[in-house]
Coordinates of C-alpha atoms in Angstrom, one line a residue:
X1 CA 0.0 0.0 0.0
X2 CA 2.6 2.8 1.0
X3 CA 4.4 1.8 -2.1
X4 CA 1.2 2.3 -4.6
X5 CA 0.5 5.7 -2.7
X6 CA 4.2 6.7 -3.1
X7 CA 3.7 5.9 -7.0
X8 CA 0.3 7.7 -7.8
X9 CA 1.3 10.6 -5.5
X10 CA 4.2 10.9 -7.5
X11 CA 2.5 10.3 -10.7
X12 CA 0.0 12.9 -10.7
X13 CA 2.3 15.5 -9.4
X14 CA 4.6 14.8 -11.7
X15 CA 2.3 15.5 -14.3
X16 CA 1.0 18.7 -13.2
X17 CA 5.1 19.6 -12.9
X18 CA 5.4 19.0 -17.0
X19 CA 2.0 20.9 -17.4
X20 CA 3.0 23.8 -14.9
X21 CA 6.5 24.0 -17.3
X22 CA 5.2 23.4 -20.5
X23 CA 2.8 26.6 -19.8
X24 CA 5.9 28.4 -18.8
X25 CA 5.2 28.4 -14.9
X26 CA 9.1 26.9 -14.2
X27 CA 9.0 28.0 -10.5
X28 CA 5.7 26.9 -9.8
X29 CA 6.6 23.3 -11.3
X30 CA 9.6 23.4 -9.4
X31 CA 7.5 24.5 -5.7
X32 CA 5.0 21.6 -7.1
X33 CA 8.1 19.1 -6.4
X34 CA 9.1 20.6 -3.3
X35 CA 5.4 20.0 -2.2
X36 CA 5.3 16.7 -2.9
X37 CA 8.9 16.0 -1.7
X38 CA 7.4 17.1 1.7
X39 CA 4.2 15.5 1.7
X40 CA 6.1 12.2 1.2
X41 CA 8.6 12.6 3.7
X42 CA 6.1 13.7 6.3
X43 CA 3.2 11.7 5.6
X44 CA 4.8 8.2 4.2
X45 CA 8.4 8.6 5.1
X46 CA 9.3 7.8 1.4
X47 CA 10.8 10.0 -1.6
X48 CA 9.8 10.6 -5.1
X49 CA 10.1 8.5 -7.5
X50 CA 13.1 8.2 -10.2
X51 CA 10.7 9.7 -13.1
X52 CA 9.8 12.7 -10.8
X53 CA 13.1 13.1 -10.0
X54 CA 14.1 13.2 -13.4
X55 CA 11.8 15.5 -14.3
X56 CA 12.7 17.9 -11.5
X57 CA 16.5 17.8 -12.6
X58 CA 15.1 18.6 -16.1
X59 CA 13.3 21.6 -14.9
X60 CA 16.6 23.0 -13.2
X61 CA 18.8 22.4 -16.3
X62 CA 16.1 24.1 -18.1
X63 CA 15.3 21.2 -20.3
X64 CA 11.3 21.5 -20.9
X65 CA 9.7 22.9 -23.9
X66 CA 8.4 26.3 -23.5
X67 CA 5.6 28.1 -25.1
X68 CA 7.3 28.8 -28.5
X69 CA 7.1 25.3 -28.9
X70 CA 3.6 25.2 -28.7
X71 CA 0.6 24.2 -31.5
X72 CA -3.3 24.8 -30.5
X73 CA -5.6 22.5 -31.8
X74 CA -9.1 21.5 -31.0
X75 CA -9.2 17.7 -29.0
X76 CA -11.3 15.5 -27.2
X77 CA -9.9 14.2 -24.0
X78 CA -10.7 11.4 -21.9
X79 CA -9.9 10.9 -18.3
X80 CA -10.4 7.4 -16.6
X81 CA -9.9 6.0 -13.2
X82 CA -10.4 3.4 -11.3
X83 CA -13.3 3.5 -8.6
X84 CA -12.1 2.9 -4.8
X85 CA -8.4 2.0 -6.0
X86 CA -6.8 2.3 -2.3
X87 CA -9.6 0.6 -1.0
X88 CA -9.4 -2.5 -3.7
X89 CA -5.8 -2.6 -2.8
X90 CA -6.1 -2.8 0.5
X91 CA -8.0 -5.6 -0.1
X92 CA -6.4 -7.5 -2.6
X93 CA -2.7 -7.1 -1.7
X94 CA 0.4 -5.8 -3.9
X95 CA 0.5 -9.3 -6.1
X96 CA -3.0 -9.0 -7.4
X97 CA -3.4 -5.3 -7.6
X98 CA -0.4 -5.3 -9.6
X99 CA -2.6 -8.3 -11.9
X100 CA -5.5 -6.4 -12.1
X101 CA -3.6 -3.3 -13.3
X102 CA -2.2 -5.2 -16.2
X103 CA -5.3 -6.7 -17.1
X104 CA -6.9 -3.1 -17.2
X105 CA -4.3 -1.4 -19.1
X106 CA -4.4 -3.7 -21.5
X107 CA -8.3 -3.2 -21.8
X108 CA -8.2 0.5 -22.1
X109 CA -4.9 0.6 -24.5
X110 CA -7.2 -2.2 -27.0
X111 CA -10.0 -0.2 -27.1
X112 CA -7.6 3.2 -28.0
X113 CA -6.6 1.4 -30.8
X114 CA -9.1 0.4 -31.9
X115 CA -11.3 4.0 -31.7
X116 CA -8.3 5.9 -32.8
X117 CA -7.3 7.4 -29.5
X118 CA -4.1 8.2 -28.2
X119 CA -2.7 7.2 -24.9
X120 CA -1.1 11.1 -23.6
X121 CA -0.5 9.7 -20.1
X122 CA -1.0 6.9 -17.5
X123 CA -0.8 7.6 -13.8
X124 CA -1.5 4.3 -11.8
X125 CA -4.6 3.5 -12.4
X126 CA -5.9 6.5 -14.5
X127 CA -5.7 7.2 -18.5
X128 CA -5.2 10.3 -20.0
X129 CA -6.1 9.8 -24.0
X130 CA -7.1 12.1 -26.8
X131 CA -9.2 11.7 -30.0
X132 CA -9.5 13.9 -32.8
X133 CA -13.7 12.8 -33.2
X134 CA -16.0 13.1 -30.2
X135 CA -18.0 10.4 -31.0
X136 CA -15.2 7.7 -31.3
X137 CA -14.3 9.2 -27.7
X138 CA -17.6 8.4 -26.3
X139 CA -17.8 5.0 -28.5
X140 CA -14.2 4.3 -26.8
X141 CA -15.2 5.1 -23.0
X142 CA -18.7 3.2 -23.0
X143 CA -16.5 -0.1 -24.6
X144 CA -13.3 0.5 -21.9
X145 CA -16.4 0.8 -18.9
X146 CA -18.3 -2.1 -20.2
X147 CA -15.3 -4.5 -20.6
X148 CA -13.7 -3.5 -17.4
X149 CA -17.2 -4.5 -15.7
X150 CA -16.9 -7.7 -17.2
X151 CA -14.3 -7.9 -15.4
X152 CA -15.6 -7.0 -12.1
X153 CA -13.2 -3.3 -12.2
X154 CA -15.5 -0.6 -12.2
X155 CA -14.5 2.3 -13.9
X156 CA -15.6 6.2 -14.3
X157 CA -15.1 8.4 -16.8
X158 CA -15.3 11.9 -18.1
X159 CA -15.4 13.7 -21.8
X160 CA -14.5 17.2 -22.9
X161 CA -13.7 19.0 -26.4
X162 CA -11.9 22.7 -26.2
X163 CA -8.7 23.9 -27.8
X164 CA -5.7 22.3 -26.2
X165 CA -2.0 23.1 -26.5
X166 CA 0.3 20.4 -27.7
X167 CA 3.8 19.9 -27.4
X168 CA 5.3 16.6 -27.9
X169 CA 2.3 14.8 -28.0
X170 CA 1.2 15.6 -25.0
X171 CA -1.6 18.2 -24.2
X172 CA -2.5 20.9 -21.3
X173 CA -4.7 24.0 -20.9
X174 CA -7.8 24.7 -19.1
X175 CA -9.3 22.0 -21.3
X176 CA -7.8 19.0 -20.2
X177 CA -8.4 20.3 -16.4
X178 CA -11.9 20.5 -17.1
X179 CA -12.0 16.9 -18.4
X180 CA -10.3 15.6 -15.2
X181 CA -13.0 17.3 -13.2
X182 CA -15.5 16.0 -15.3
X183 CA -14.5 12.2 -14.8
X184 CA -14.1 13.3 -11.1
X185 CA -17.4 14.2 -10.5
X186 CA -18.9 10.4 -12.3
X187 CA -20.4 7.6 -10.7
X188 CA -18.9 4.0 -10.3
X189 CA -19.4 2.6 -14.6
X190 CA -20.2 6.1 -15.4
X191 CA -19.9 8.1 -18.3
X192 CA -20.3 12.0 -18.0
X193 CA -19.4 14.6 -20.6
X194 CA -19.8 18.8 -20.9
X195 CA -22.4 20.0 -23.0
X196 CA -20.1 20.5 -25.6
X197 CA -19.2 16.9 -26.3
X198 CA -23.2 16.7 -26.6
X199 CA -23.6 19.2 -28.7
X200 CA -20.7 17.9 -30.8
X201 CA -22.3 14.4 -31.5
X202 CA -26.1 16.0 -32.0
X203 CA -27.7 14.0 -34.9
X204 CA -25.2 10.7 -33.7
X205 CA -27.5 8.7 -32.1
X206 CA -26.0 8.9 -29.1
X207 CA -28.4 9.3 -25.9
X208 CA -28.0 11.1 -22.7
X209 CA -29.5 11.7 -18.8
X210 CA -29.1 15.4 -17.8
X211 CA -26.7 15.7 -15.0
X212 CA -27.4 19.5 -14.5
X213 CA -25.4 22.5 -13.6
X214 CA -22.3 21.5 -11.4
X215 CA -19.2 23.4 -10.1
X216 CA -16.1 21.7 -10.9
X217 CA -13.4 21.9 -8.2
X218 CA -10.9 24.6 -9.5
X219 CA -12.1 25.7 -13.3
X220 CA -14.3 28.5 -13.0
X221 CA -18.2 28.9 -13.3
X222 CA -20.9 26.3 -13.7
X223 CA -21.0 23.1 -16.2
X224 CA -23.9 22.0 -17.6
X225 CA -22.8 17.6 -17.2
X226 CA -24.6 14.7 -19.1
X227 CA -24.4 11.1 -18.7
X228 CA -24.2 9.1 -21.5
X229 CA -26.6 5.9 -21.8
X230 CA -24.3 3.4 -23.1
X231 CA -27.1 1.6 -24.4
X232 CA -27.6 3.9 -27.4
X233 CA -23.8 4.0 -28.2
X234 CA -24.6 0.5 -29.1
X235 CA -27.0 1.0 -31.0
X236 CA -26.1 4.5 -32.8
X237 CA -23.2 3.3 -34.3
X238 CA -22.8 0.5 -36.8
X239 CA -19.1 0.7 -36.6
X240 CA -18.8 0.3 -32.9
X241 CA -20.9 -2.8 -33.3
X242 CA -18.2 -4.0 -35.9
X243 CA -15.7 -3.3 -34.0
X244 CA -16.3 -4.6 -30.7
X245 CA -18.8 -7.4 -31.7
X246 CA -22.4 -8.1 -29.6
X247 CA -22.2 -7.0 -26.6
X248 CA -24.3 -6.7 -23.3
X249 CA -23.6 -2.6 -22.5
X250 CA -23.3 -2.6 -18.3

């Protein structure tokens, strides 16, 4: 357990690090790590890990991209994580944890592939992934819950299109904070995307349950939320039918 902790703590800091320097904030990436350096030595007695610390010795040599290297371009992100993780840790021990994290991967990284997503970031048991179509998003995060479930790993997700900035491969901007928010605030096998993404796949088929106005921690204003109804992903789309074959949508 202390050593999953010390891994997703370092993880998601680590990513909001690259973020923090890709948008140019150097001294706020580097006060990030000295954050984290304390919460671990205070709170778990451990240290960051060898990718943090890597990053963090590529922030002082001055070795991330800053915004000149930038390109803007409108993508669909999708956040994913897994429901209760310290809890089903706890319970399962390192061994199988470690089992069930490879069977998941492998889950999400098939269906990617096979919806034309790419895989921007992993931290423990979370996906980052982007996809140039809305609707092959949405397609792509109904298949990942349903197969997970089959599985007995429960799942929750969260959709959102706006302009992101890019630099090698990976993406940032107010847009990919509002999608982690988004997947944040779903249910256990739930789906929930902005009012964008619904706009964005009008005439689709695609089905959804008003979630109404919510605040999302840190992004401001209100956000109009919907969950999706898997059931009509199935039967909207004639390629998603190909693609993963009959299925029972959980």
């Amino acid at each position: 357990l202390l050593s999953f902790l010390t891994r997703r703590s370092s993880d998601l800091y680590r990513f909001l690090m690259e973020v923090l320097a890709v948008q140019g904030n150097v001294a706020e990436a580097l006060l990030t790590y000295e954050d984290l350096r304390r919460l671990l030595r205070h709170e778990l007695g451990a240290t960051p890990g060898p990718e943090t610390q890597a990053v963090h010795k590529r922030l002082l040599q001055g070795g991330i991209a800053h915004r000149g290297d930038l390109v803007r371009e409108l993508q669909t992100v999708l956040f994913t994580d897994i429901v209760d993780s310290t809890q089903r840790l706890s319970s399962l021990g390192d061994r199988a944890w470690r089992e069930l994290l490879v069977r998941h991967h492998s889950v999400v990284r098939e269906a990617l592939d096979r919806f034309e997503g790419r895989e921007v970031d992993t931290a423990g048991d979370g996906f980052l992934a982007a996809f140039e179509s809305p609707a092959k998003a949405v397609s792509c995060a109904c298949d990942i819950i349903s197969r997970l479930g089959e599985l007995n790993i429960e799942i929750r997700a969260g959709i959102h299109t706006g302009e992101c900035e890019i630099v090698d491969r990976r993406v940032s901007g107010i847009a990919v904070h509002v999608g982690a928010r988004i997947a944040a605030a779903a249910g256990p096998r739930e789906l929930l995307v902005s009012s964008t993404v619904k706009d964005l796949v009008a005439g689709s088929g695609i089905a959804f349950r008003d979630r109404g106005e919510q605040v999302l921690r840190g992004v401001p204003g209100t956000w109009r939320l919907f969950a999706v109804r898997p059931e009509s992903v199935l039967l909207s789309s004639p390629k998603y039918r190909r693609q993963t074959g009959p299925r029972r949508m959980i």
